[in-house]
């Protein structure tokens, strides 16, 4: 699954499904699918807090779970709601926040903006300085210490008062931070919060944070203790006590579903690749040939791999497209 990016910031828990490149080959017959919301959108995000951001024409708006447009399409870009607020863009370079009615509550004045989590959101101001703001748009945490020295350059989501930050990295072509060192801070700007430094780190979810050290990923708890051993090629964020991770097996990479202790709950067949992470006990899977479907935590197909693109279920609905050009949502299991 591909994800919609804001400048500098990957939105991990809210995926966007973009249209796939058109093919000149003769289209295959489309299987019968029971749609909850008929395919009609160019791009979509997963449902969050009762709505999903969708692109209708050239602008973005929001639909509810019945498919009704509840915030009219008028945004250059729109993202899922978290803690009652959603990131929007008025053009290609300025971001702000709207509430559930579509009213602008924090004007578009940021070069980059991430979703709210734990009452704050990471932004990069028009002056280029990173900081965290509250829901009123006020700066509540800067990247400098009491002496005015810059301590970190890039921040991630807070969870239970703790967030990973990085220092010394650089932005790549996709405007994502690469390199540098990663450590954890608190809302009181204490750093490093843990004694360790990492080569990469992701925010806490379900009480665990994936961290990269010595070339392998593992997970730490809120006390900084390693709970999931550093032996994985990749680990994604936990949801509902499970995540997906990859392991080297000879020259191949094998994917598995892990529980909260890092134990392999299910090893996926070699020809199946997670197309995103775990959500609501489901995982989108890509199979040879490029088709995607959804499995449960036992590896059983609950949505057969019939789709050009699909997400895991969010609020009982999965974003999906048969042709990679128009997207809708399904609610019930789909079988061949």
XYZ file of N, CA and C in Angstrom, residues 62-254:
579
model
N -14.581 15.316 2.780
C -14.732 14.202 3.718
C -16.112 13.572 3.571
N -16.135 12.229 3.623
C -17.391 11.490 3.628
C -17.569 10.802 4.976
N -18.842 10.449 5.287
C -19.094 9.638 6.476
C -19.180 8.170 6.076
N -19.460 7.304 7.030
C -19.439 5.863 6.758
C -20.593 5.412 5.865
N -21.565 6.303 5.642
C -22.646 6.003 4.703
C -22.309 6.476 3.292
N -21.173 7.146 3.147
C -20.753 7.637 1.840
C -21.213 9.038 1.523
N -21.914 9.686 2.467
C -22.383 11.055 2.238
C -21.242 12.046 2.451
N -21.167 13.054 1.591
C -20.150 14.089 1.729
C -20.546 15.005 2.885
N -19.738 15.045 3.933
C -20.066 15.845 5.111
C -19.224 17.112 5.203
N -18.087 17.145 4.537
C -17.304 18.373 4.381
C -17.015 18.491 2.895
N -17.554 19.522 2.269
C -17.477 19.661 0.818
C -16.036 19.713 0.326
N -15.752 19.115 -0.823
C -14.397 19.160 -1.376
C -13.987 20.595 -1.714
N -12.962 21.070 -1.025
C -12.455 22.414 -1.293
C -10.983 22.560 -0.918
N -10.375 21.471 -0.478
C -8.999 21.539 -0.006
C -8.030 21.011 -1.057
N -6.856 21.600 -1.095
C -5.794 21.114 -1.971
C -5.337 19.735 -1.508
N -5.394 19.515 -0.195
C -4.994 18.246 0.412
C -5.742 18.119 1.731
N -6.106 16.894 2.119
C -6.799 16.667 3.386
C -6.372 15.330 3.960
N -6.358 15.245 5.282
C -5.850 14.065 5.975
C -6.818 13.635 7.074
N -6.651 12.428 7.626
C -7.613 11.909 8.597
C -7.694 12.736 9.875
N -8.851 12.648 10.521
C -9.056 13.311 11.806
C -8.451 12.485 12.936
N -7.765 13.164 13.824
C -7.253 12.586 15.065
C -7.440 13.621 16.164
N -8.004 13.173 17.277
C -8.273 14.066 18.402
C -9.088 15.277 17.959
N -9.995 15.046 17.005
C -10.933 16.081 16.585
C -10.420 17.074 15.571
N -9.167 16.950 15.163
C -8.589 17.884 14.192
C -7.946 17.115 13.045
N -7.921 17.737 11.874
C -7.307 17.119 10.697
C -6.427 18.131 9.985
N -5.325 17.636 9.452
C -4.428 18.474 8.658
C -5.065 18.734 7.294
N -4.976 19.989 6.840
C -5.381 20.312 5.475
C -4.313 21.194 4.841
N -4.315 21.253 3.524
C -3.412 22.146 2.793
C -4.245 23.054 1.907
N -3.908 24.334 1.912
C -4.604 25.259 1.024
C -3.879 25.399 -0.311
N -2.601 24.979 -0.329
C -1.825 24.924 -1.564
C -0.741 23.875 -1.362
N 0.245 23.840 -2.235
C 1.247 22.774 -2.173
C 2.286 22.971 -1.087
N 2.226 24.081 -0.351
C 3.316 24.351 0.589
C 2.891 24.859 1.952
N 1.603 25.043 2.211
C 1.176 25.542 3.516
C 0.075 24.658 4.088
N 0.223 24.330 5.381
C -0.668 23.402 6.064
C -1.239 24.020 7.329
N -2.470 23.613 7.645
C -3.127 24.022 8.870
C -4.049 22.912 9.344
N -5.032 23.268 10.197
C -5.916 22.263 10.789
C -7.366 22.729 10.740
N -8.259 21.768 10.495
C -9.695 22.014 10.532
C -10.325 21.155 11.618
N -11.560 21.546 12.028
C -12.308 20.713 12.967
C -13.314 19.862 12.197
N -14.151 19.135 12.934
C -15.051 18.162 12.313
C -16.135 18.798 11.452
N -16.334 20.111 11.577
C -17.298 20.809 10.726
C -16.653 21.328 9.446
N -15.328 21.224 9.356
C -14.606 21.770 8.214
C -14.114 23.179 8.432
N -14.397 23.734 9.615
C -13.942 25.094 9.914
C -12.446 25.100 10.203
N -11.758 26.109 9.709
C -10.326 26.247 9.964
C -10.127 26.734 11.393
N -9.418 25.947 12.197
C -9.165 26.331 13.583
C -7.714 26.754 13.803
N -6.812 26.259 12.974
C -5.420 26.716 12.974
C -5.088 27.028 11.517
N -4.904 28.300 11.174
C -4.692 28.684 9.774
C -3.499 27.978 9.144
N -3.541 27.858 7.830
C -2.462 27.212 7.078
C -1.252 28.137 7.044
N -0.308 27.849 7.938
C 0.895 28.673 8.034
C 2.148 27.833 8.279
N 2.033 26.528 8.096
C 3.161 25.636 8.354
C 3.672 25.014 7.056
N 4.990 24.827 6.992
C 5.580 24.127 5.850
C 5.269 22.638 5.905
N 5.104 22.123 7.099
C 4.809 20.712 7.311
C 3.973 20.596 8.571
N 3.056 19.632 8.590
C 2.202 19.453 9.761
C 1.821 17.991 9.884
N 1.874 17.465 11.096
C 1.506 16.074 11.364
C 0.224 16.031 12.178
N -0.338 14.868 12.311
C -1.591 14.708 13.037
C -1.394 14.962 14.527
N -2.494 15.294 15.209
C -2.448 15.463 16.657
C -2.410 14.104 17.344
N -1.615 14.027 18.382
C -1.493 12.828 19.194
C -1.049 13.249 20.579
N -1.747 12.775 21.596
C -1.382 13.131 22.969
C -1.506 14.637 23.196
N -2.409 15.274 22.452
C -2.688 16.692 22.653
C -1.789 17.661 21.929
N -0.792 17.161 21.198
C 0.136 18.045 20.484
C 0.386 17.514 19.074
N 0.952 18.375 18.227
C 1.288 17.979 16.856
C 2.623 18.585 16.469
N 3.417 17.812 15.736
C 4.704 18.303 15.238
C 4.479 19.105 13.962
N 5.093 20.292 13.896
C 4.989 21.143 12.712
C 6.344 21.761 12.411
N 6.500 22.205 11.171
C 7.636 23.035 10.782
C 7.054 24.368 10.347
N 7.434 25.440 11.047
C 6.870 26.753 10.781
C 7.356 27.358 9.480
N 6.760 28.498 9.109
C 7.174 29.155 7.872
C 8.587 29.706 7.957
N 9.134 29.755 9.180
C 10.525 30.168 9.348
C 11.492 28.988 9.272
N 10.943 27.785 9.083
C 11.775 26.595 8.959
C 12.103 25.910 10.264
N 11.630 26.470 11.402
C 11.951 25.872 12.699
C 10.899 24.842 13.092
N 11.337 23.652 13.550
C 10.395 22.625 14.001
C 9.979 22.855 15.450
N 8.754 22.464 15.768
C 8.270 22.566 17.145
C 7.000 21.735 17.269
N 6.474 21.660 18.477
C 5.173 21.050 18.730
C 4.194 22.140 19.138
N 2.957 22.020 18.647
C 1.917 22.981 18.987
C 0.767 22.280 19.701
N -0.057 23.074 20.418
C -1.287 22.540 20.997
C -2.439 22.799 20.030
N -3.639 22.427 20.432
C -4.786 22.516 19.526
C -5.222 23.952 19.261
N -4.599 24.911 19.930
C -4.857 26.324 19.658
C -3.789 26.931 18.746
N -2.841 26.100 18.323
C -1.788 26.584 17.450
C -0.628 27.226 18.174
N -0.627 27.122 19.501
C 0.443 27.723 20.299
C 1.613 26.754 20.437
N 2.836 27.274 20.360
C 4.028 26.445 20.539
C 4.138 26.014 21.992
N 4.263 24.710 22.214
C 4.364 24.194 23.577
C 5.680 23.467 23.820
N 6.413 23.163 22.753
C 7.694 22.475 22.905
C 8.576 22.826 21.716
N 9.764 23.371 22.001
C 10.695 23.713 20.930
C 11.816 22.683 20.872
N 12.675 22.836 19.875
C 13.789 21.897 19.706
C 15.074 22.428 20.327
N 14.948 23.397 21.230
C 16.134 23.990 21.849
C 16.101 23.794 23.360
N 17.286 23.747 23.952
C 17.367 23.626 25.403
C 17.358 25.011 26.044
N 17.513 25.041 27.366
C 17.446 26.304 28.097
C 18.522 27.288 27.662
N 19.630 26.771 27.145
C 20.727 27.633 26.691
C 20.526 28.113 25.254
N 19.402 27.715 24.635
C 19.135 28.130 23.268
C 19.802 27.278 22.217
N 20.378 26.149 22.628
C 21.067 25.269 21.683
C 20.073 24.302 21.039
N 20.226 24.081 19.743
C 19.374 23.126 19.034
C 19.743 21.704 19.434
N 18.759 20.954 19.885
C 18.994 19.593 20.374
C 18.483 18.547 19.383
N 17.375 18.821 18.729
C 16.859 17.900 17.726
C 16.331 18.682 16.531
N 16.211 17.962 15.402
C 15.823 18.603 14.148
C 14.463 18.156 13.626
N 13.978 17.040 14.118
C 12.775 16.435 13.550
C 12.050 15.677 14.646
N 10.736 15.815 14.705
C 9.970 15.160 15.754
C 8.883 14.254 15.210
N 8.457 13.326 16.056
C 7.415 12.375 15.690
C 6.281 12.464 16.709
N 5.306 11.593 16.595
C 4.121 11.658 17.443
C 4.424 11.330 18.901
N 3.744 12.052 19.791
C 3.784 11.730 21.212
C 2.762 10.644 21.532
N 3.097 9.819 22.513
C 2.178 8.840 23.085
C 2.536 8.711 24.553
N 1.569 8.954 25.421
C 1.800 8.902 26.865
C 2.979 9.779 27.281
N 3.073 10.949 26.658
C 4.075 11.931 27.060
C 5.468 11.712 26.523
N 5.653 10.744 25.622
C 6.984 10.418 25.101
C 6.936 10.423 23.572
N 8.003 10.968 22.950
C 8.079 10.969 21.485
C 9.515 10.781 21.027
N 9.728 10.075 19.915
C 11.068 10.016 19.331
C 11.369 11.301 18.569
N 12.622 11.729 18.641
C 13.103 12.873 17.871
C 14.444 12.485 17.261
N 14.873 13.230 16.245
C 16.150 12.911 15.610
C 16.999 14.162 15.483
N 18.299 13.934 15.413
C 19.258 15.032 15.298
C 20.338 14.652 14.299
N 20.717 15.612 13.464
C 21.850 15.404 12.573
C 21.545 14.717 11.275
N 20.269 14.463 10.975
C 19.924 13.814 9.724
C 19.785 14.815 8.591
N 19.314 14.330 7.456
C 19.079 15.192 6.303
C 17.811 14.735 5.609
N 17.200 15.627 4.847
C 15.974 15.295 4.139
C 16.293 14.658 2.793
N 15.596 13.559 2.472
C 15.813 12.901 1.191
C 14.893 13.503 0.131
N 14.872 12.888 -1.056
C 14.091 13.432 -2.164
C 12.599 13.474 -1.859
N 12.142 12.575 -0.980
C 10.735 12.543 -0.592
C 10.458 13.420 0.618
N 11.458 14.238 1.019
C 11.344 15.136 2.162
C 11.118 14.381 3.460
N 11.707 13.194 3.556
C 11.708 12.431 4.792
C 13.103 12.487 5.403
N 13.151 12.537 6.731
C 14.434 12.604 7.420
C 15.145 11.253 7.344
N 16.410 11.282 6.955
C 17.229 10.074 6.936
C 18.534 10.353 7.656
N 19.118 9.294 8.209
C 20.390 9.449 8.907
C 20.210 10.104 10.264
N 21.310 10.500 10.867
C 21.270 11.116 12.184
C 21.093 10.105 13.290
N 20.884 10.608 14.491
C 20.628 9.756 15.643
C 19.223 10.019 16.160
N 18.643 9.012 16.762
C 17.281 9.103 17.278
C 17.301 8.828 18.773
N 16.497 9.587 19.494
C 16.330 9.351 20.923
C 14.937 9.829 21.305
N 14.601 9.740 22.585
C 13.245 10.059 23.021
C 13.256 11.251 23.961
N 12.223 12.076 23.820
C 12.063 13.226 24.691
C 10.671 13.180 25.319
N 10.437 14.067 26.264
C 9.129 14.187 26.893
C 8.590 15.581 26.632
N 7.365 15.813 27.032
C 6.780 17.141 26.854
C 7.459 18.194 27.725
N 8.289 17.726 28.658
C 9.062 18.652 29.489
C 10.435 18.919 28.887
N 10.635 18.433 27.645
C 11.876 18.672 26.913
C 13.089 18.075 27.612
N 12.917 16.928 28.230
C 14.058 16.226 28.825
C 14.608 15.247 27.805
N 15.912 15.293 27.586
C 16.520 14.419 26.599
C 17.964 14.176 26.979
N 18.515 12.999 26.649
C 17.696 11.896 26.129
C 16.844 11.294 27.232
N 15.640 10.920 26.904
C 14.757 10.341 27.906
C 15.243 8.958 28.304
N 15.725 8.206 27.312
C 16.339 6.918 27.585
C 17.844 7.064 27.432
N 18.585 6.157 28.012
C 20.042 6.242 27.917
C 20.536 5.893 26.524
N 19.750 5.118 25.761
C 20.210 4.667 24.455
C 19.938 5.661 23.345
N 20.755 5.589 22.320
C 20.522 6.308 21.072
C 20.332 5.263 19.980
N 19.551 5.631 18.968
C 19.167 4.651 17.963
C 19.437 5.181 16.561
N 19.498 4.251 15.599
C 19.699 4.620 14.202
C 18.392 5.020 13.529
N 17.291 4.649 14.136
C 15.965 5.040 13.661
C 14.986 4.693 14.768
N 13.841 5.317 14.778
C 12.832 5.037 15.800
C 11.469 5.480 15.301
N 10.436 4.785 15.754
C 9.058 5.120 15.435
C 8.310 5.435 16.725
N 7.172 6.121 16.636
C 6.415 6.465 17.840
C 5.892 5.234 18.581
N 5.575 5.440 19.862
C 4.960 4.388 20.660
C 3.529 4.125 20.195
N 3.162 2.859 20.197
C 1.778 2.435 20.015
C 1.616 1.134 20.775
N 0.514 1.006 21.475
C 0.310 -0.168 22.334
C 1.447 -0.325 23.338
N 2.055 0.790 23.747
C 3.113 0.744 24.751
C 4.469 0.309 24.246
N 4.628 0.140 22.937
C 5.899 -0.298 22.363
C 6.327 0.645 21.242
N 7.646 0.875 21.158
C 8.200 1.709 20.098
C 9.227 0.913 19.305
N 9.058 0.766 18.004
C 10.091 0.123 17.184
C 11.337 1.005 17.109
N 12.512 0.403 17.322
C 13.778 1.136 17.241
C 14.797 0.295 16.473
N 15.654 0.981 15.736
C 16.686 0.330 14.929
C 18.038 0.515 15.595
N 18.726 -0.600 15.803
C 20.052 -0.543 16.415
C 20.889 -1.713 15.902
N 22.121 -1.415 15.513
C 22.997 -2.470 15.015
C 22.511 -3.112 13.737
N 21.723 -2.380 12.968
C 21.241 -2.901 11.700
C 19.957 -3.695 11.773
N 19.387 -3.863 12.984
C 18.165 -4.641 13.132
C 17.155 -3.891 13.989
N 15.883 -4.162 13.701
C 14.795 -3.541 14.444
C 14.351 -4.418 15.610
N 13.992 -3.754 16.698
C 13.356 -4.387 17.838
C 12.368 -3.396 18.418
N 11.871 -3.641 19.625
C 10.933 -2.720 20.265
C 11.303 -2.524 21.725
N 11.112 -1.296 22.205
C 11.314 -0.985 23.617
C 9.975 -0.617 24.240
N 9.917 -0.740 25.582
C 8.731 -0.290 26.298
C 8.962 1.122 26.841
N 8.014 1.636 27.589
C 8.088 3.011 28.077
C 9.177 3.229 29.109
N 9.795 2.166 29.588
C 10.934 2.283 30.499
C 12.260 2.133 29.756
N 12.193 1.981 28.452
C 13.400 1.845 27.648
C 13.944 0.437 27.584
N 13.221 -0.527 28.145
C 13.665 -1.917 28.130
C 13.334 -2.567 26.793
N 14.283 -3.343 26.268
C 14.044 -4.071 25.023
C 13.056 -5.207 25.292
N 11.921 -5.156 24.641
C 10.877 -6.166 24.797
C 10.850 -7.105 23.595
N 11.085 -6.545 22.426
C 11.164 -7.335 21.195
C 12.603 -7.272 20.714
N 13.227 -8.418 20.633
C 14.654 -8.519 20.314
C 15.001 -7.855 18.980
N 16.190 -7.255 18.928
C 16.681 -6.632 17.694
C 17.156 -7.717 16.723
N 16.240 -8.176 15.884
C 16.601 -9.214 14.916
C 15.794 -9.109 13.626
N 15.000 -8.047 13.498
C 14.095 -7.933 12.365
C 14.595 -6.915 11.343
N 14.312 -7.199 10.078
C 14.656 -6.273 8.998
C 13.751 -5.047 9.026
N 12.531 -5.242 9.473
C 11.553 -4.157 9.542
C 10.493 -4.521 10.560
N 10.026 -3.528 11.309
C 8.874 -3.698 12.197
C 7.976 -2.483 12.013
N 6.702 -2.712 11.910
C 5.742 -1.616 11.822
C 5.056 -1.420 13.169
N 4.306 -0.337 13.311
C 3.695 -0.019 14.587
C 2.670 -1.044 15.034
N 2.586 -1.249 16.350
C 1.621 -2.191 16.918
C 0.207 -1.608 16.903
N -0.764 -2.501 16.801
C -2.174 -2.148 16.911
C -2.919 -3.366 17.429
N -3.603 -3.204 18.554
C -4.342 -4.324 19.121
C -3.469 -5.466 19.581
N -2.218 -5.166 19.943
C -1.317 -6.186 20.456
C -0.547 -6.959 19.408
N -0.658 -6.560 18.139
C 0.043 -7.271 17.065
C 0.667 -6.281 16.083
N 1.678 -6.764 15.370
C 2.277 -5.992 14.296
C 2.797 -6.944 13.230
N 3.301 -6.382 12.137
C 3.963 -7.190 11.119
C 5.444 -6.844 11.115
N 6.266 -7.842 10.831
C 7.714 -7.657 10.819
C 8.319 -8.600 9.795
N 9.524 -8.269 9.352
C 10.204 -9.118 8.374
C 11.520 -9.629 8.932
N 11.862 -10.849 8.526
C 13.092 -11.524 8.931
C 13.828 -12.019 7.699
N 15.162 -11.980 7.752
C 15.947 -12.572 6.675
C 15.899 -14.096 6.804
N 15.665 -14.770 5.687
C 15.681 -16.225 5.643
C 16.517 -16.620 4.438
N 17.817 -16.814 4.658
C 18.732 -17.009 3.540
C 18.860 -15.713 2.769
N 18.614 -15.780 1.474
C 18.640 -14.577 0.648
C 17.268 -13.920 0.543
N 16.269 -14.562 1.115
C 14.900 -14.057 1.015
C 14.492 -13.349 2.300
N 13.428 -12.567 2.197
C 12.839 -11.903 3.353
C 11.490 -12.542 3.624
N 11.277 -12.978 4.860
C 10.010 -13.575 5.264
C 9.262 -12.608 6.163
